[in-house]
PDB file of C-alpha atoms and ligand atoms in Angstrom:
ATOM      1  CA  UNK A   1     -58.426 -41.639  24.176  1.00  0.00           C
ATOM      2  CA  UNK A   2     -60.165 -42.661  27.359  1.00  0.00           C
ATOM      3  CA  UNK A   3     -60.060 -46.656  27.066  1.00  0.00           C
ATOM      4  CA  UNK A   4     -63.069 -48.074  29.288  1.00  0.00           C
ATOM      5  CA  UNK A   5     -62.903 -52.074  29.608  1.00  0.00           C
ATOM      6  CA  UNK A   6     -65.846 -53.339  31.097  1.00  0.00           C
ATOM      7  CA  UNK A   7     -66.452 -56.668  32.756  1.00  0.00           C
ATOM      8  CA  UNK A   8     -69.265 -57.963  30.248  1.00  0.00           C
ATOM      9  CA  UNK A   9     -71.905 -56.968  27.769  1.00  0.00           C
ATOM     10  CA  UNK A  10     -74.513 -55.509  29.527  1.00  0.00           C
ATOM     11  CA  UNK A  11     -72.180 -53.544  32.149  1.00  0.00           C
ATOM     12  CA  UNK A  12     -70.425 -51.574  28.748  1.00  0.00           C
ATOM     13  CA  UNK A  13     -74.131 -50.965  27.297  1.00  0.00           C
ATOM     14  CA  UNK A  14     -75.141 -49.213  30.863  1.00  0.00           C
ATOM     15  CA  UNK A  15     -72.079 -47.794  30.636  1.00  0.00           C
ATOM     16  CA  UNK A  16     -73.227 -45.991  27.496  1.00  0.00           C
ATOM     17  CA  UNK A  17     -76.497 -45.519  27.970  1.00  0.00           C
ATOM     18  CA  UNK A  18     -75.408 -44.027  31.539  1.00  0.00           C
ATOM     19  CA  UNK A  19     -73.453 -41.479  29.547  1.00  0.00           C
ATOM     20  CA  UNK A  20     -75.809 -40.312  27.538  1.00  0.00           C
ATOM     21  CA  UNK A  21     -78.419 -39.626  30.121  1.00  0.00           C
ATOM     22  CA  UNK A  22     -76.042 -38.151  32.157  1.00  0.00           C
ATOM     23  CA  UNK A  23     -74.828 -35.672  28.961  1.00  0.00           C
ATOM     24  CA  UNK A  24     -78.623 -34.748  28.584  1.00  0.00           C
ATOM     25  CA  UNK A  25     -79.028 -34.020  32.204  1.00  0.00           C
ATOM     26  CA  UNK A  26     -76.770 -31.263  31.965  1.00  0.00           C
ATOM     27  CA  UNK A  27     -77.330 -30.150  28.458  1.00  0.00           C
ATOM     28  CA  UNK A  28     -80.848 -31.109  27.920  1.00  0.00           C
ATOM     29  CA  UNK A  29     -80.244 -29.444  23.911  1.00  0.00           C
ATOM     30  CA  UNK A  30     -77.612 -31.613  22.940  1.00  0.00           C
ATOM     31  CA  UNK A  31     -77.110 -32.911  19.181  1.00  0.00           C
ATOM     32  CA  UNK A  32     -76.940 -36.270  19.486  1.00  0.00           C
ATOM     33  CA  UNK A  33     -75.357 -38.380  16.865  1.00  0.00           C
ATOM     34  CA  UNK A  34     -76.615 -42.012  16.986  1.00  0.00           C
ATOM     35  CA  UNK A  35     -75.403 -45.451  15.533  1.00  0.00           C
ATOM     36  CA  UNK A  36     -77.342 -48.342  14.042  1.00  0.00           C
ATOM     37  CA  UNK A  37     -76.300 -52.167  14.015  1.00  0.00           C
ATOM     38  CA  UNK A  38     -77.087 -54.862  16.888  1.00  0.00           C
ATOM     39  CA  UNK A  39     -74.703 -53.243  18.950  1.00  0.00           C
ATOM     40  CA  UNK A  40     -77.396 -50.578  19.983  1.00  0.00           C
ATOM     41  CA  UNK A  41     -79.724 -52.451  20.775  1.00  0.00           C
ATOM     42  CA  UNK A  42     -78.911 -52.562  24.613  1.00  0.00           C
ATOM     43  CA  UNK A  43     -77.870 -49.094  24.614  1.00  0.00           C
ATOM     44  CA  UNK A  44     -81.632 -47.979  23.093  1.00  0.00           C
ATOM     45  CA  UNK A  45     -83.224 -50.429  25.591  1.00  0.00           C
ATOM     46  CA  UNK A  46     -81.311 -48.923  28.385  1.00  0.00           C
ATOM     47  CA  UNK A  47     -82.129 -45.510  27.360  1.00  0.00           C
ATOM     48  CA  UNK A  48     -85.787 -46.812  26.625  1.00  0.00           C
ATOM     49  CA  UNK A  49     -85.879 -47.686  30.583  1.00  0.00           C
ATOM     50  CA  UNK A  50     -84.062 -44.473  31.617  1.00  0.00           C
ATOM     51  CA  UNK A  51     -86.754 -42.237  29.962  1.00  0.00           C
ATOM     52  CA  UNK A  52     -89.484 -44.423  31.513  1.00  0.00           C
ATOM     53  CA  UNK A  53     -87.908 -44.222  35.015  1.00  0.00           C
ATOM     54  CA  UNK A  54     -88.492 -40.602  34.646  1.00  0.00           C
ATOM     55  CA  UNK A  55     -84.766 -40.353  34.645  1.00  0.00           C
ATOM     56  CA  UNK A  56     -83.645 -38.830  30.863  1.00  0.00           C
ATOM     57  CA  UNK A  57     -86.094 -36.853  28.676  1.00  0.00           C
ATOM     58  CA  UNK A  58     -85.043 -36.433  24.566  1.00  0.00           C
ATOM     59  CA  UNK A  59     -87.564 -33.296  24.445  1.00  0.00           C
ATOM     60  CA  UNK A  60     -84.945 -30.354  23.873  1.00  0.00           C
ATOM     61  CA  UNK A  61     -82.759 -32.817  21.765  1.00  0.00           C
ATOM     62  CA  UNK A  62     -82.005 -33.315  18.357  1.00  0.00           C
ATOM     63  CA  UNK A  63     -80.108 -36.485  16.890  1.00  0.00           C
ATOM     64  CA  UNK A  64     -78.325 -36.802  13.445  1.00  0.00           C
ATOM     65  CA  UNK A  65     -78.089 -40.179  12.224  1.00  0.00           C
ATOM     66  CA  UNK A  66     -74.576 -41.628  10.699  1.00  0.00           C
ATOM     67  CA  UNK A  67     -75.311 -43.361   7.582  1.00  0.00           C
ATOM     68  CA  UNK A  68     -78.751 -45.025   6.055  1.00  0.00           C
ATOM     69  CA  UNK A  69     -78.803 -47.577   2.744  1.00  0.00           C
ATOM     70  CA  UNK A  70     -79.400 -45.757  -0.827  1.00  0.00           C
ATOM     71  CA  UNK A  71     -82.354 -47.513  -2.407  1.00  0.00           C
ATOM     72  CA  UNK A  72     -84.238 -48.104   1.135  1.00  0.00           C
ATOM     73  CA  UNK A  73     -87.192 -45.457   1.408  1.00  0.00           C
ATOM     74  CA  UNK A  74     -87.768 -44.494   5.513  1.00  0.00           C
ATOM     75  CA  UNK A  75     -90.861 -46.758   5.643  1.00  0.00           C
ATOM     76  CA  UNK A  76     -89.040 -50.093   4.660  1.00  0.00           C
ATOM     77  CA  UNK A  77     -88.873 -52.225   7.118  1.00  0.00           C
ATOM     78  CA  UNK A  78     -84.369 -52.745   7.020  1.00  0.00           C
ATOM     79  CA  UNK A  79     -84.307 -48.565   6.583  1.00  0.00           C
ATOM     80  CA  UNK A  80     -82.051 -47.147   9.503  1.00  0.00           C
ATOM     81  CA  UNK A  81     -85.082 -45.404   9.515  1.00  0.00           C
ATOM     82  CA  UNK A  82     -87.779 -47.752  10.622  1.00  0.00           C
ATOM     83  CA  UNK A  83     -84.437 -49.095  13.183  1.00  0.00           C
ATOM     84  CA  UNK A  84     -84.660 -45.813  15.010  1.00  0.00           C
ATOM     85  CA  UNK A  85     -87.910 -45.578  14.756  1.00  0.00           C
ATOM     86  CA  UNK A  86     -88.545 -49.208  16.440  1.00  0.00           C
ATOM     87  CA  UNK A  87     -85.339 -48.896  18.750  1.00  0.00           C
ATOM     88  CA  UNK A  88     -85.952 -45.432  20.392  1.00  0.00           C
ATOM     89  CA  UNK A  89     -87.722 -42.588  18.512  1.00  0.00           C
ATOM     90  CA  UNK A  90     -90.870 -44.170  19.176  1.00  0.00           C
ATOM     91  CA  UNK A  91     -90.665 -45.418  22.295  1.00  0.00           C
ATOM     92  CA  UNK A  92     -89.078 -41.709  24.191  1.00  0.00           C
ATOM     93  CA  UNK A  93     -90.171 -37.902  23.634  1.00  0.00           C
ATOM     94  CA  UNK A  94     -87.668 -37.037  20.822  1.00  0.00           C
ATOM     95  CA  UNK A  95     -90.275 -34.361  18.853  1.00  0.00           C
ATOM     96  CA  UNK A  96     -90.807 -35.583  15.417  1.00  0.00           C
ATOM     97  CA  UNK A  97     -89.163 -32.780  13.230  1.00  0.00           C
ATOM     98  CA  UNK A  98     -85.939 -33.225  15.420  1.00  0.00           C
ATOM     99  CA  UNK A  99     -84.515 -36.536  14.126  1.00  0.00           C
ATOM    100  CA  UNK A 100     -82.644 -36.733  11.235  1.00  0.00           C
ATOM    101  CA  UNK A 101     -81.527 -39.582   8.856  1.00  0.00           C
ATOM    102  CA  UNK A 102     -79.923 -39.265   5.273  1.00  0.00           C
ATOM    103  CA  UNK A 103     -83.237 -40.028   2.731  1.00  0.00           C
ATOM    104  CA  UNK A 104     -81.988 -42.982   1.196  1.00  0.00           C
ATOM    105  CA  UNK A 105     -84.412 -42.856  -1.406  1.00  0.00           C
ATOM    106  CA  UNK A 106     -83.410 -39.180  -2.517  1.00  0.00           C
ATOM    107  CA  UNK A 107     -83.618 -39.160  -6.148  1.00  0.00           C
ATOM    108  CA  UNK A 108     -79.772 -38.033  -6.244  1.00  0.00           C
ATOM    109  CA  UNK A 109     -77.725 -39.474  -3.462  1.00  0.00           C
ATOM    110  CA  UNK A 110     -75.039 -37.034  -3.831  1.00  0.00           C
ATOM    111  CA  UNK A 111     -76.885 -33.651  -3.189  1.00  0.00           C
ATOM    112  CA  UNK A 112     -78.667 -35.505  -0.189  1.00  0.00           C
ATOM    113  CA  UNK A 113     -75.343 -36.223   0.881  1.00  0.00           C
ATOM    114  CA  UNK A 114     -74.434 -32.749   0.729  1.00  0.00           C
ATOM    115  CA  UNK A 115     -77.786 -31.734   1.809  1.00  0.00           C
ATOM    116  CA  UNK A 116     -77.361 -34.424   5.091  1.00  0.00           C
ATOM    117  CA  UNK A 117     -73.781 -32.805   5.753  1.00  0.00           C
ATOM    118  CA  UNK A 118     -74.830 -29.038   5.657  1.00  0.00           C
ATOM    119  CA  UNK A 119     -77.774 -29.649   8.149  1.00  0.00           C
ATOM    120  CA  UNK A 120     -75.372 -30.785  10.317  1.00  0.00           C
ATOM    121  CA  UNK A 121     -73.836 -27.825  10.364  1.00  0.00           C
ATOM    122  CA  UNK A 122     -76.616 -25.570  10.576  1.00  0.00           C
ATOM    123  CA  UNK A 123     -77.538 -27.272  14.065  1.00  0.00           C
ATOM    124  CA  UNK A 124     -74.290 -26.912  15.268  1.00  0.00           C
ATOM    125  CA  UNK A 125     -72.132 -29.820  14.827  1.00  0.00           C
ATOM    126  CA  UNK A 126     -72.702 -33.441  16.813  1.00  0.00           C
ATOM    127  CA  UNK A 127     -72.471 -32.341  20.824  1.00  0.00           C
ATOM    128  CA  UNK A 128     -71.757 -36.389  21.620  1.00  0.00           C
ATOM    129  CA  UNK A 129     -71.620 -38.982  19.062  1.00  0.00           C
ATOM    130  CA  UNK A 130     -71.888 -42.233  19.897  1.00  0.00           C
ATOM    131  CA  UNK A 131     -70.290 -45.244  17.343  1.00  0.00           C
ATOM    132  CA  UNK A 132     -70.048 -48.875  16.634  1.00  0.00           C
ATOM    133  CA  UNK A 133     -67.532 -50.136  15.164  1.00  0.00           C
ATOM    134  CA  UNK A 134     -67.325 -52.582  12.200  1.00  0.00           C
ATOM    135  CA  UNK A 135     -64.950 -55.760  11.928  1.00  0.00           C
ATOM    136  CA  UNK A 136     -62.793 -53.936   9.193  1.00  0.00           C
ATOM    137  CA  UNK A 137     -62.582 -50.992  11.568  1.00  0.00           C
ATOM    138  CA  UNK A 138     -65.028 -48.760   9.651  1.00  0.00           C
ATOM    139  CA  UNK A 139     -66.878 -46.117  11.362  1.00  0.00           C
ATOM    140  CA  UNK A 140     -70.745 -45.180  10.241  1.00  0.00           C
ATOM    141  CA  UNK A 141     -70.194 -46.732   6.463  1.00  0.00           C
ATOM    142  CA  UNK A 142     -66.838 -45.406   6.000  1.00  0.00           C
ATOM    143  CA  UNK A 143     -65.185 -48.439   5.078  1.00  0.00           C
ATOM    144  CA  UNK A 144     -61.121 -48.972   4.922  1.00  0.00           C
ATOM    145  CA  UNK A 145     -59.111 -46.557   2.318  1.00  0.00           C
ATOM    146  CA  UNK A 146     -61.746 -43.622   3.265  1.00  0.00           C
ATOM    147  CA  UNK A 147     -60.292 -40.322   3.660  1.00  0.00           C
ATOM    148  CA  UNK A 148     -59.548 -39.331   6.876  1.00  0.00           C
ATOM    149  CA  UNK A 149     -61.028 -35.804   6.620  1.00  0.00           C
ATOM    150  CA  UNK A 150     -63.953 -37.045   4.653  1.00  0.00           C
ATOM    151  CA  UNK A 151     -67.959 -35.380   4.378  1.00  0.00           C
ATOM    152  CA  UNK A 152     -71.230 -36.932   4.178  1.00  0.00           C
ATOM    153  CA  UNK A 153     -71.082 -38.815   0.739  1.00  0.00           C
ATOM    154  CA  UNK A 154     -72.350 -41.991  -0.646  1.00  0.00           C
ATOM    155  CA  UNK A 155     -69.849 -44.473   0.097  1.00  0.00           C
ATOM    156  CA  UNK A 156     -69.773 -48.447  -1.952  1.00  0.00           C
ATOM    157  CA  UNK A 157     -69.880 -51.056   0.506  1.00  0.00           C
ATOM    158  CA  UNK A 158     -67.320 -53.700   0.995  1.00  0.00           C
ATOM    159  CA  UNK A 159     -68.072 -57.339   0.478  1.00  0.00           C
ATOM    160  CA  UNK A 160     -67.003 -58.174   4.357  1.00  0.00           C
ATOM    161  CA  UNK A 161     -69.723 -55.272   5.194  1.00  0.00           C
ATOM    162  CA  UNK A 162     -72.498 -56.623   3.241  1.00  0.00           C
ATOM    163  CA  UNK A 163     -71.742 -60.084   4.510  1.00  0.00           C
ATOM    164  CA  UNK A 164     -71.945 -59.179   8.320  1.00  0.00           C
ATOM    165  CA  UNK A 165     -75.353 -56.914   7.513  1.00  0.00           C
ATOM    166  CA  UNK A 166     -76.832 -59.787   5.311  1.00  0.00           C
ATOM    167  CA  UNK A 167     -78.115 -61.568   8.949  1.00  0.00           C
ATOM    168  CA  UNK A 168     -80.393 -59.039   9.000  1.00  0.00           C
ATOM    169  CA  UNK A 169     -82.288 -59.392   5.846  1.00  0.00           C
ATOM    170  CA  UNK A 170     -84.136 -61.988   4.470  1.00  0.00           C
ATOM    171  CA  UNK A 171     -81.810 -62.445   1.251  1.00  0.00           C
ATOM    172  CA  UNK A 172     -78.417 -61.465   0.983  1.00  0.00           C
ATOM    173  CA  UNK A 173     -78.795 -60.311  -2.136  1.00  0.00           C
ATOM    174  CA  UNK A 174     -81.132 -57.827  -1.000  1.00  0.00           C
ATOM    175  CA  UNK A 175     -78.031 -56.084   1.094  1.00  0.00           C
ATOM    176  CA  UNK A 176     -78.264 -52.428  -0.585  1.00  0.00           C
ATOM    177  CA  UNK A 177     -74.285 -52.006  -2.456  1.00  0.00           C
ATOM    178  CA  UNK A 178     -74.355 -48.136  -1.600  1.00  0.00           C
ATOM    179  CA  UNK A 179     -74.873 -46.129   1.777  1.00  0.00           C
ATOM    180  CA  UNK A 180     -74.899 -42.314   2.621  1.00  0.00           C
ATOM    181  CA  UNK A 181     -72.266 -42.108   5.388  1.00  0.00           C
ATOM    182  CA  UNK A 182     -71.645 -39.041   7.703  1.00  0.00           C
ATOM    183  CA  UNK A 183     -67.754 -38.871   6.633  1.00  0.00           C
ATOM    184  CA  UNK A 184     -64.868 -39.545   9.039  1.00  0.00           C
ATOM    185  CA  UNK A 185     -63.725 -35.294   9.151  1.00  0.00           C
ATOM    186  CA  UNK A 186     -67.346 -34.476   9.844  1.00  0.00           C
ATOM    187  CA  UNK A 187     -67.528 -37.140  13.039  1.00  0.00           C
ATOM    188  CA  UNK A 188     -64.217 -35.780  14.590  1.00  0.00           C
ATOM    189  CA  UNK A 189     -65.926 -32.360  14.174  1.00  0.00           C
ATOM    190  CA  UNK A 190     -68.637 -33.360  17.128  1.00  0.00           C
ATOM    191  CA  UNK A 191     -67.432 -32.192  21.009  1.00  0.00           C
ATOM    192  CA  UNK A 192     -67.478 -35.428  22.336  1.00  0.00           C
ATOM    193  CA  UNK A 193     -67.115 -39.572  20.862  1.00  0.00           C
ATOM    194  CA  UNK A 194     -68.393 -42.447  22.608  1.00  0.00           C
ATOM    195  CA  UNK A 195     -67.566 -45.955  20.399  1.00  0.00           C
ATOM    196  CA  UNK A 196     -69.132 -49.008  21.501  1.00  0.00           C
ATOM    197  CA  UNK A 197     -67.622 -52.411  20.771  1.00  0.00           C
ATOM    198  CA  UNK A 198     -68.329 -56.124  22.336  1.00  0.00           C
ATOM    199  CA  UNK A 199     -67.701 -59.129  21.444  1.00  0.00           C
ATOM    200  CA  UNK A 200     -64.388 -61.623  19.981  1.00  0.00           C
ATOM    201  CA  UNK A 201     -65.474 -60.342  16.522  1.00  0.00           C
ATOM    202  CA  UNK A 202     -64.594 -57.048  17.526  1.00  0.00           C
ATOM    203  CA  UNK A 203     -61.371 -57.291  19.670  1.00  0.00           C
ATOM    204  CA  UNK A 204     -59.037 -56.938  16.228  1.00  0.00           C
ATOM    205  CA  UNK A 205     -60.361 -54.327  14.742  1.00  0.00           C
ATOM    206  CA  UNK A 206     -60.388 -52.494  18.500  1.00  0.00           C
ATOM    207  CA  UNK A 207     -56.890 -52.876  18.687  1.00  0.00           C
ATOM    208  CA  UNK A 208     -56.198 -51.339  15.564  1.00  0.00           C
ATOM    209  CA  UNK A 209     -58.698 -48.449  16.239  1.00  0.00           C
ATOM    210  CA  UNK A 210     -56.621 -47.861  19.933  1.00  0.00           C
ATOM    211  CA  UNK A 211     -52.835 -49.017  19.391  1.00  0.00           C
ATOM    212  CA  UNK A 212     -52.280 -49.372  15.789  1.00  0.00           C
ATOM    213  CA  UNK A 213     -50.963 -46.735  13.403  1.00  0.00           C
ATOM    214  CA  UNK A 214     -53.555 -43.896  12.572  1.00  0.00           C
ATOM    215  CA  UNK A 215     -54.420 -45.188   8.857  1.00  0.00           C
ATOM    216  CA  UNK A 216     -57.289 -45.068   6.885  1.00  0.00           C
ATOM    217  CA  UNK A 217     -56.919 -48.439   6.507  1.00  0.00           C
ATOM    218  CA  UNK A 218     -58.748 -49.044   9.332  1.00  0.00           C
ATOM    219  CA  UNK A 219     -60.605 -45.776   9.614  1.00  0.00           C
ATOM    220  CA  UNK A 220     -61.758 -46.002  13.579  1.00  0.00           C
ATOM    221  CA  UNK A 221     -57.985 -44.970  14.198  1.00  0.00           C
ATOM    222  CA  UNK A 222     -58.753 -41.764  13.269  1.00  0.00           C
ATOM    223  CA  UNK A 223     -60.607 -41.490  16.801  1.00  0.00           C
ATOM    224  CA  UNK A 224     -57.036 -40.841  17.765  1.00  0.00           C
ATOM    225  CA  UNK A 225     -56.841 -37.475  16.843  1.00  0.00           C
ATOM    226  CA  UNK A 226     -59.776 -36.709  18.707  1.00  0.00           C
ATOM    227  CA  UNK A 227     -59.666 -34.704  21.875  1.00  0.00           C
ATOM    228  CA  UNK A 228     -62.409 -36.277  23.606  1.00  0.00           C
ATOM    229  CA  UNK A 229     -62.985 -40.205  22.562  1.00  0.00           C
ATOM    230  CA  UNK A 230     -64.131 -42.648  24.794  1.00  0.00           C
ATOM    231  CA  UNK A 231     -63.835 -46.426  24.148  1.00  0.00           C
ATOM    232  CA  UNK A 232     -65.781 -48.602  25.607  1.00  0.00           C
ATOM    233  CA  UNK A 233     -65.531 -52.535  25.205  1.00  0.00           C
ATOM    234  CA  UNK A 234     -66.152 -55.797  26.650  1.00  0.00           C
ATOM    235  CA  UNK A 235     -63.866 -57.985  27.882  1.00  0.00           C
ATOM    236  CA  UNK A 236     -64.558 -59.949  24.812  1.00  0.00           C
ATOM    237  CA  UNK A 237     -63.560 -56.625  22.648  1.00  0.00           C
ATOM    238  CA  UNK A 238     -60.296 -56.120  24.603  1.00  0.00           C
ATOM    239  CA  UNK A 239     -58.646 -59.319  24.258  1.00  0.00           C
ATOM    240  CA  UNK A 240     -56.048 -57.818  21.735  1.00  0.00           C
ATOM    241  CA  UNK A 241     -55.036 -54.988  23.163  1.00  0.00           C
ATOM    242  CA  UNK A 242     -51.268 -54.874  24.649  1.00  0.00           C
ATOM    243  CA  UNK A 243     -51.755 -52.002  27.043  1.00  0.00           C
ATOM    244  CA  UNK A 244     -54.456 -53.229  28.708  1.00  0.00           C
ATOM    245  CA  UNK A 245     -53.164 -53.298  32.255  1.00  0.00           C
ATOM    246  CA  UNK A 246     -52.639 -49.945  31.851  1.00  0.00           C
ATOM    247  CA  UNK A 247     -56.365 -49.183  31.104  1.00  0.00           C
ATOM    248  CA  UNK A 248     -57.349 -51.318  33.756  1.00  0.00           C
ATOM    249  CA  UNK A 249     -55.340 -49.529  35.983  1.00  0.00           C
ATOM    250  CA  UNK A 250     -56.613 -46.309  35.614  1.00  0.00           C
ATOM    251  CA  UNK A 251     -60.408 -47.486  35.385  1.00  0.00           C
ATOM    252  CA  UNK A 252     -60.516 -50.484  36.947  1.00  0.00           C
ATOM    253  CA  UNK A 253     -63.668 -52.427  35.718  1.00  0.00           C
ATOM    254  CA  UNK A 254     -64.295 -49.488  33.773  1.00  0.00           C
ATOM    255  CA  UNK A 255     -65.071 -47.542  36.282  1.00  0.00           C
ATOM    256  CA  UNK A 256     -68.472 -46.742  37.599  1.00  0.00           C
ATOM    257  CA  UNK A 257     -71.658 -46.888  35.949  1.00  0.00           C
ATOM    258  CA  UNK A 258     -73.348 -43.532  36.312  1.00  0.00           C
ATOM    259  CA  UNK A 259     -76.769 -44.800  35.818  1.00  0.00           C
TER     260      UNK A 259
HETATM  261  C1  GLP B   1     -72.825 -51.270  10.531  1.00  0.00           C
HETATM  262  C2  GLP B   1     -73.134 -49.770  10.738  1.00  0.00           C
HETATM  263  C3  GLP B   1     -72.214 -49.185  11.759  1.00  0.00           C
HETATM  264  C4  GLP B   1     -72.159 -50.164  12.923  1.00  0.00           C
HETATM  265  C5  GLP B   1     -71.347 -51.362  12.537  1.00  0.00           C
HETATM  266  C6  GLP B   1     -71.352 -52.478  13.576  1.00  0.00           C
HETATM  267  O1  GLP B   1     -72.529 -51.606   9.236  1.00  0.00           O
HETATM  268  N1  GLP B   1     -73.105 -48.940   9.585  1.00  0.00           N
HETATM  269  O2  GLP B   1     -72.694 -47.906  12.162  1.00  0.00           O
HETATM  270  O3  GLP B   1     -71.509 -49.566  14.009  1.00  0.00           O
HETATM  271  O4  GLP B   1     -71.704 -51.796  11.242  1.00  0.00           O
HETATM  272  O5  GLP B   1     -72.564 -53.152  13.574  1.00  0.00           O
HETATM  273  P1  GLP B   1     -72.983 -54.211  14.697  1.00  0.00           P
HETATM  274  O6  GLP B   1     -73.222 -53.422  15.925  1.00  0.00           O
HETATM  275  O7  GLP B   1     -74.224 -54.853  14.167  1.00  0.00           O
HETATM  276  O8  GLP B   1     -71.838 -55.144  14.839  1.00  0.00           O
END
């Protein structure tokens, strides 16, 4: 695990978004795997510049999704769907038949599930997957006591979950229970893992995910079986962690922002 602590907010988001463009530069056919949540935001903005600047194109590109809400067709409004579409598809040169999100309003969840997981496959596998993480250390939607070698399945959400989600609807209530999740064995199949964290809320749940035991108690931690996973958090993010003069010390700040 490649533990990048960066001095603030927006220097981990270029940080990011600097290593995506700079993955697409030299393999302009990746399979991206992309993340929802307000984490992302900055990352999509960045990338949003970059592809303005003339300086990443999403043309040759595909991009699988993690997870999307059962019950939300793509057109409503708190769909992962309409997110992407707002945050990024829009807004850069992905073609249209080359993003992919699980239908949350599939008539069985299950077979779309299984459907979602064997599309993956057929394009490959994720080339660079980028994450968020949640509080409870879940990963996409796969919340705490998730298998460790799990597939794309509809997962229940936990009450934490739906309470840190809830800001972004109008009711609470309204929080969808169930989500289609790209499972935790099918993200350590992709090449390469980039996981995004900021913030105080965070810095627990990162230090279980780095140091802790590998447990699918807090299901991030499988990351550590992963040959190429790179962490990247805020100061905020980091304040747990024990080695951290150690990952200071071999990337100070970091290290530098390739954008
Ligand atoms: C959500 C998403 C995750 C996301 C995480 C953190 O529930 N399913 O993919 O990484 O929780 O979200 P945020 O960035 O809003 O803190």
């Amino acid at each position: 695990m490649k533990v990048l602590i960066c001095p603030d907010a927006a220097r981990a988001s270029d940080r990011v978004a600097g290593m995506i463009v700079e993955r697409l530069a030299r393999a302009p056919r990746t399979v991206l795997g992309l993340a929802t949540g307000g984490t992302m935001e900055a990352v999509y903005e960045r990338l949003i510049a970059a592809h303005r600047a003339g300086r990443v194109s999403f043309a040759g590109a595909q991009s699988f999704n993690l997870d999307e809400y059962v019950g939300l067709p793509p057109d409503h409004p708190l769909s992962y769907r309409h997110y992407m579409q707002a945050h990024l598809f829009d807004r850069v040169d992905f073609a249209a038949s080359a993003t992919h999100l699980p239908l949350g309003d599939a008539g069985d969840p299950g077979a779309e599930a299984a459907r979602y997981e064997a599309a993956i496959v057929a394009a490959g596998d994720i080339g660079l997957q980028l994450l968020g993480l949640g509080a409870n250390g879940h990963i996409g939607f796969n919340e705490p006591t998730s298998s460790l070698s799990s597939l794309t399945r509809v997962k229940t959400l936990t009450r934490q979950t739906r309470e840190a989600n809830a800001r972004f609807f109008p009711d609470p209530a309204q929080v969808p229970r169930f989500a289609i999740t790209m499972g935790i064995g099918t993200i350590l199949r992709a090449d390469e893992v980039v996981l995004l964290a900021m913030g105080a809320g965070k810095a627990e749940a990162a230090a279980r995910m780095i140091e802790g035991p590998l447990s699918a108690a807090c299901p991030a931690s499988a990351l550590q079986f992963h040959r190429q996973a790179t962490i990247v958090l805020d100061e905020a993010a980091a304040a747990r962690l024990s080695l951290r003069d150690y990952y200071e010390d071999v990337h100070p700040e970091g290290g530098p922002a390739p954008m």
